[in-house]
Amino acid sequence: MSDHDHGHGSGHDHGGGGHTGHSHGVSADADRRWLAIALTLIAAFMAVEVVIGVVAQSLALISDAAHMLTDAASIVLALIAMRLAARPAKGGFTYGLKRAEILSAQANGLTLLLLGAWLAYEAVRRLIDPPEVEGGLMLVTALAGIAVNVAATWCLSKANRSSLNVEGAYQHILNDLFAFVGTAVAALIVVLTGFTRADAIATLVVVALMFKAGYGLLRESGRIFLEAAPATIDPDALGDKLVAEPNVVEVHDLHVWQITSGQAALSAHILVEPGGDCHAVRRDLGELLRKDHDIIHTTLQVDHAQAPVLQGALPGVRGLLPLDDTGHCADPHGPVHRDEPHEH
């Protein structure tokens, strides 16, 4: 077997751990069950709230109902995405459809921002020209809404929130809970003081929370789509850690990304000392990545270093490697890690 084969022959070995690293203590069926219960609660209450919001002329109640509609849509989207993500990898989709969940999270973030923008416009308009508001009816409905959303939020908290997809639906419902709390406070102010602008002010507070949650979901889903490393992993520090292992001369073409939330993957080209055991190095590095960083999807191409590489690895010698050096990439992506001070 050639040196090149040492690396690719190990690409699918996961350190003996199989896929257990993906378990977060909650099964996919349990996730779907909790989401379905939350969906039923929200859909039933939303229908009642729309009618009451129109009768009471409360923007806060109508905005809560609109938000609950997006809650229901976000859960439906999450359930569909979970079904798609569970399909096995085949054909051109070599990772399966796992990123359908990330698309769902991104859609949830976007709807939070768009709905927030509409509600902000309506709230400002009502601050300028406030309508009459039925504070008593508004208060009773808001208190009932708090109870429903507490139950729905609890349901989603039982699901696997390490999934960005579930987190997106959870953020929708959590923000709706905050909205109902704000509506209840505004309704109480209207009942006690007659200050109807409290309705619009409560809406603006909720809009701020929606923008915060929506931006967070778009940022995290965007990182996954742009193949960024997980936020908890510094690729440069990881490269330095790998090259410090016994017999490792150089690490380059190091890539760390997420297939979907909670499933990191890594690939790298590893050069070892001439005469070093490529298989042993590969096994040791794979175990280090699994134990220290919970990365079990690893593809390590392990080769023996050629003489020019060894010369280049010596302090003060920075000559370019010849293009016909098959043990090294002529144009590596990212920094080249050697066991010496180097540029990051």
Coordinates of C-alpha atoms in Angstrom, one line a residue, residues 151-321:
A151 CA -47.1 24.7 27.9
A152 CA -45.9 24.9 24.3
T153 CA -42.5 26.2 25.3
W154 CA -42.1 23.4 27.9
C155 CA -42.9 20.9 25.1
L156 CA -40.2 22.2 22.9
S157 CA -37.7 22.4 25.8
K158 CA -38.1 18.6 26.0
A159 CA -37.0 18.2 22.4
N160 CA -33.4 18.3 21.2
R161 CA -32.5 22.0 21.2
S162 CA -28.9 21.3 20.1
S163 CA -30.6 21.0 16.7
L164 CA -30.7 24.5 15.1
N165 CA -34.0 23.4 13.5
V166 CA -35.7 22.8 16.9
E167 CA -34.0 25.8 18.4
G168 CA -35.6 27.9 15.6
A169 CA -39.1 26.7 16.5
Y170 CA -38.3 27.1 20.2
Q171 CA -37.2 30.8 19.7
H172 CA -40.5 31.5 17.8
I173 CA -42.6 30.2 20.7
L174 CA -40.4 31.7 23.4
N175 CA -40.7 35.1 21.8
D176 CA -44.5 34.6 21.6
L177 CA -44.5 33.9 25.3
F178 CA -42.7 37.2 25.9
A179 CA -45.2 38.9 23.6
F180 CA -48.1 37.7 25.7
V181 CA -46.4 38.8 28.9
G182 CA -46.0 42.3 27.4
T183 CA -49.6 42.3 26.2
A184 CA -50.8 41.4 29.6
V185 CA -48.8 44.3 31.2
A186 CA -50.1 46.7 28.5
A187 CA -53.7 45.5 29.0
L188 CA -53.4 46.1 32.8
I189 CA -52.1 49.6 32.2
V190 CA -55.0 50.3 29.8
V191 CA -57.5 49.0 32.3
L192 CA -56.0 51.0 35.3
T193 CA -55.0 54.3 33.5
G194 CA -56.7 54.4 30.1
F195 CA -53.3 54.8 28.5
T196 CA -54.0 53.0 25.2
R197 CA -50.5 53.7 23.8
A198 CA -49.2 51.0 26.2
D199 CA -50.5 48.5 23.6
A200 CA -48.1 49.7 20.9
I201 CA -45.2 50.1 23.3
A202 CA -45.6 46.5 24.4
T203 CA -45.5 45.5 20.7
L204 CA -42.2 47.4 20.2
V205 CA -40.6 45.6 23.1
V206 CA -41.5 42.3 21.6
V207 CA -40.3 43.4 18.2
A208 CA -36.8 44.0 19.7
L209 CA -36.8 40.5 21.1
M210 CA -37.9 39.1 17.7
F211 CA -35.1 40.9 16.0
K212 CA -32.5 39.5 18.4
A213 CA -33.7 35.9 18.0
G214 CA -34.1 36.2 14.2
Y215 CA -30.6 37.6 13.8
G216 CA -29.1 34.8 16.0
L217 CA -30.8 32.1 13.9
L218 CA -29.7 33.7 10.6
R219 CA -26.1 34.1 11.9
E220 CA -25.8 30.5 13.1
S221 CA -27.4 28.9 10.0
G222 CA -25.3 31.2 7.8
R223 CA -22.1 29.9 9.5
I224 CA -23.1 26.3 8.6
F225 CA -24.0 27.2 5.0
L226 CA -20.7 29.0 4.6
E227 CA -18.8 26.0 5.9
A228 CA -17.4 28.0 8.9
A229 CA -15.8 26.0 11.7
P230 CA -18.1 25.4 14.8
A231 CA -18.0 28.4 17.1
T232 CA -16.3 26.2 19.8
I233 CA -13.4 25.2 17.6
D234 CA -10.4 27.4 16.6
P235 CA -8.9 25.7 13.5
D236 CA -5.5 27.3 13.9
A237 CA -5.2 26.2 17.5
L238 CA -6.4 22.7 16.4
G239 CA -3.8 22.5 13.6
D240 CA -1.1 23.4 16.1
K241 CA -2.4 20.7 18.5
L242 CA -2.3 18.1 15.7
V243 CA 1.2 18.9 14.5
A244 CA 2.5 18.7 18.1
E245 CA 1.6 14.9 18.2
P246 CA 4.5 12.4 17.9
N247 CA 5.9 11.8 14.4
V248 CA 3.8 14.5 12.8
V249 CA 5.9 16.9 10.7
E250 CA 3.2 19.1 9.1
V251 CA -0.5 19.6 8.9
H252 CA -2.1 21.5 6.0
D253 CA -5.4 21.7 4.0
L254 CA -7.1 21.6 7.4
H255 CA -10.9 22.0 7.0
V256 CA -13.4 22.0 9.9
W257 CA -17.1 22.5 9.1
Q258 CA -20.6 21.4 10.2
I259 CA -22.7 19.0 8.2
T260 CA -25.7 20.1 10.3
S261 CA -26.0 21.4 13.8
G262 CA -24.1 19.2 16.3
Q263 CA -22.3 17.2 13.6
A264 CA -18.8 18.6 12.9
A265 CA -16.5 17.1 10.2
L266 CA -12.8 17.5 9.5
S267 CA -10.4 16.8 6.8
A268 CA -6.7 17.4 6.6
H269 CA -3.4 16.3 4.9
I270 CA -0.9 15.0 7.5
L271 CA 2.8 14.5 6.8
V272 CA 4.7 12.2 9.1
E273 CA 8.4 11.5 9.5
P274 CA 10.0 9.0 7.0
G275 CA 9.7 5.6 8.6
G276 CA 6.9 6.7 10.9
D277 CA 3.8 4.5 11.2
C278 CA 1.1 6.3 9.1
H279 CA -1.6 4.0 10.4
A280 CA -0.7 4.6 14.0
V281 CA -0.6 8.4 13.5
R282 CA -3.9 8.4 11.8
R283 CA -5.5 6.3 14.6
D284 CA -4.0 8.6 17.3
L285 CA -5.2 11.8 15.6
G286 CA -8.6 10.4 15.0
E287 CA -8.9 9.4 18.7
L288 CA -7.7 12.8 19.8
L289 CA -10.3 14.6 17.6
R290 CA -13.1 12.3 18.9
K291 CA -12.3 12.6 22.6
D292 CA -11.2 16.3 22.8
H293 CA -13.5 17.9 20.2
D294 CA -16.3 15.3 19.6
I295 CA -15.4 15.2 15.9
I296 CA -16.0 11.7 14.6
H297 CA -16.4 12.5 10.8
T298 CA -12.7 12.7 10.0
T299 CA -10.9 12.2 6.7
L300 CA -7.2 12.2 7.2
Q301 CA -4.8 11.8 4.3
V302 CA -1.6 10.6 5.9
D303 CA 1.7 10.5 3.9
H304 CA 5.4 10.3 4.6
A305 CA 7.1 13.6 4.4
Q306 CA 9.6 14.0 1.6
A307 CA 13.1 15.5 2.1
P308 CA 12.1 19.0 0.8
V309 CA 9.3 19.1 3.4
L310 CA 11.6 18.2 6.2
Q311 CA 14.0 21.0 5.1
G312 CA 11.1 23.4 5.0
A313 CA 10.1 22.4 8.5
L314 CA 13.4 23.4 9.9
P315 CA 13.5 26.9 11.6
G316 CA 14.7 29.6 9.2
V317 CA 14.3 27.5 6.1
R318 CA 11.2 28.6 4.2
G319 CA 11.9 27.6 0.6
L320 CA 9.0 26.6 -1.7
L321 CA 8.4 22.9 -2.2

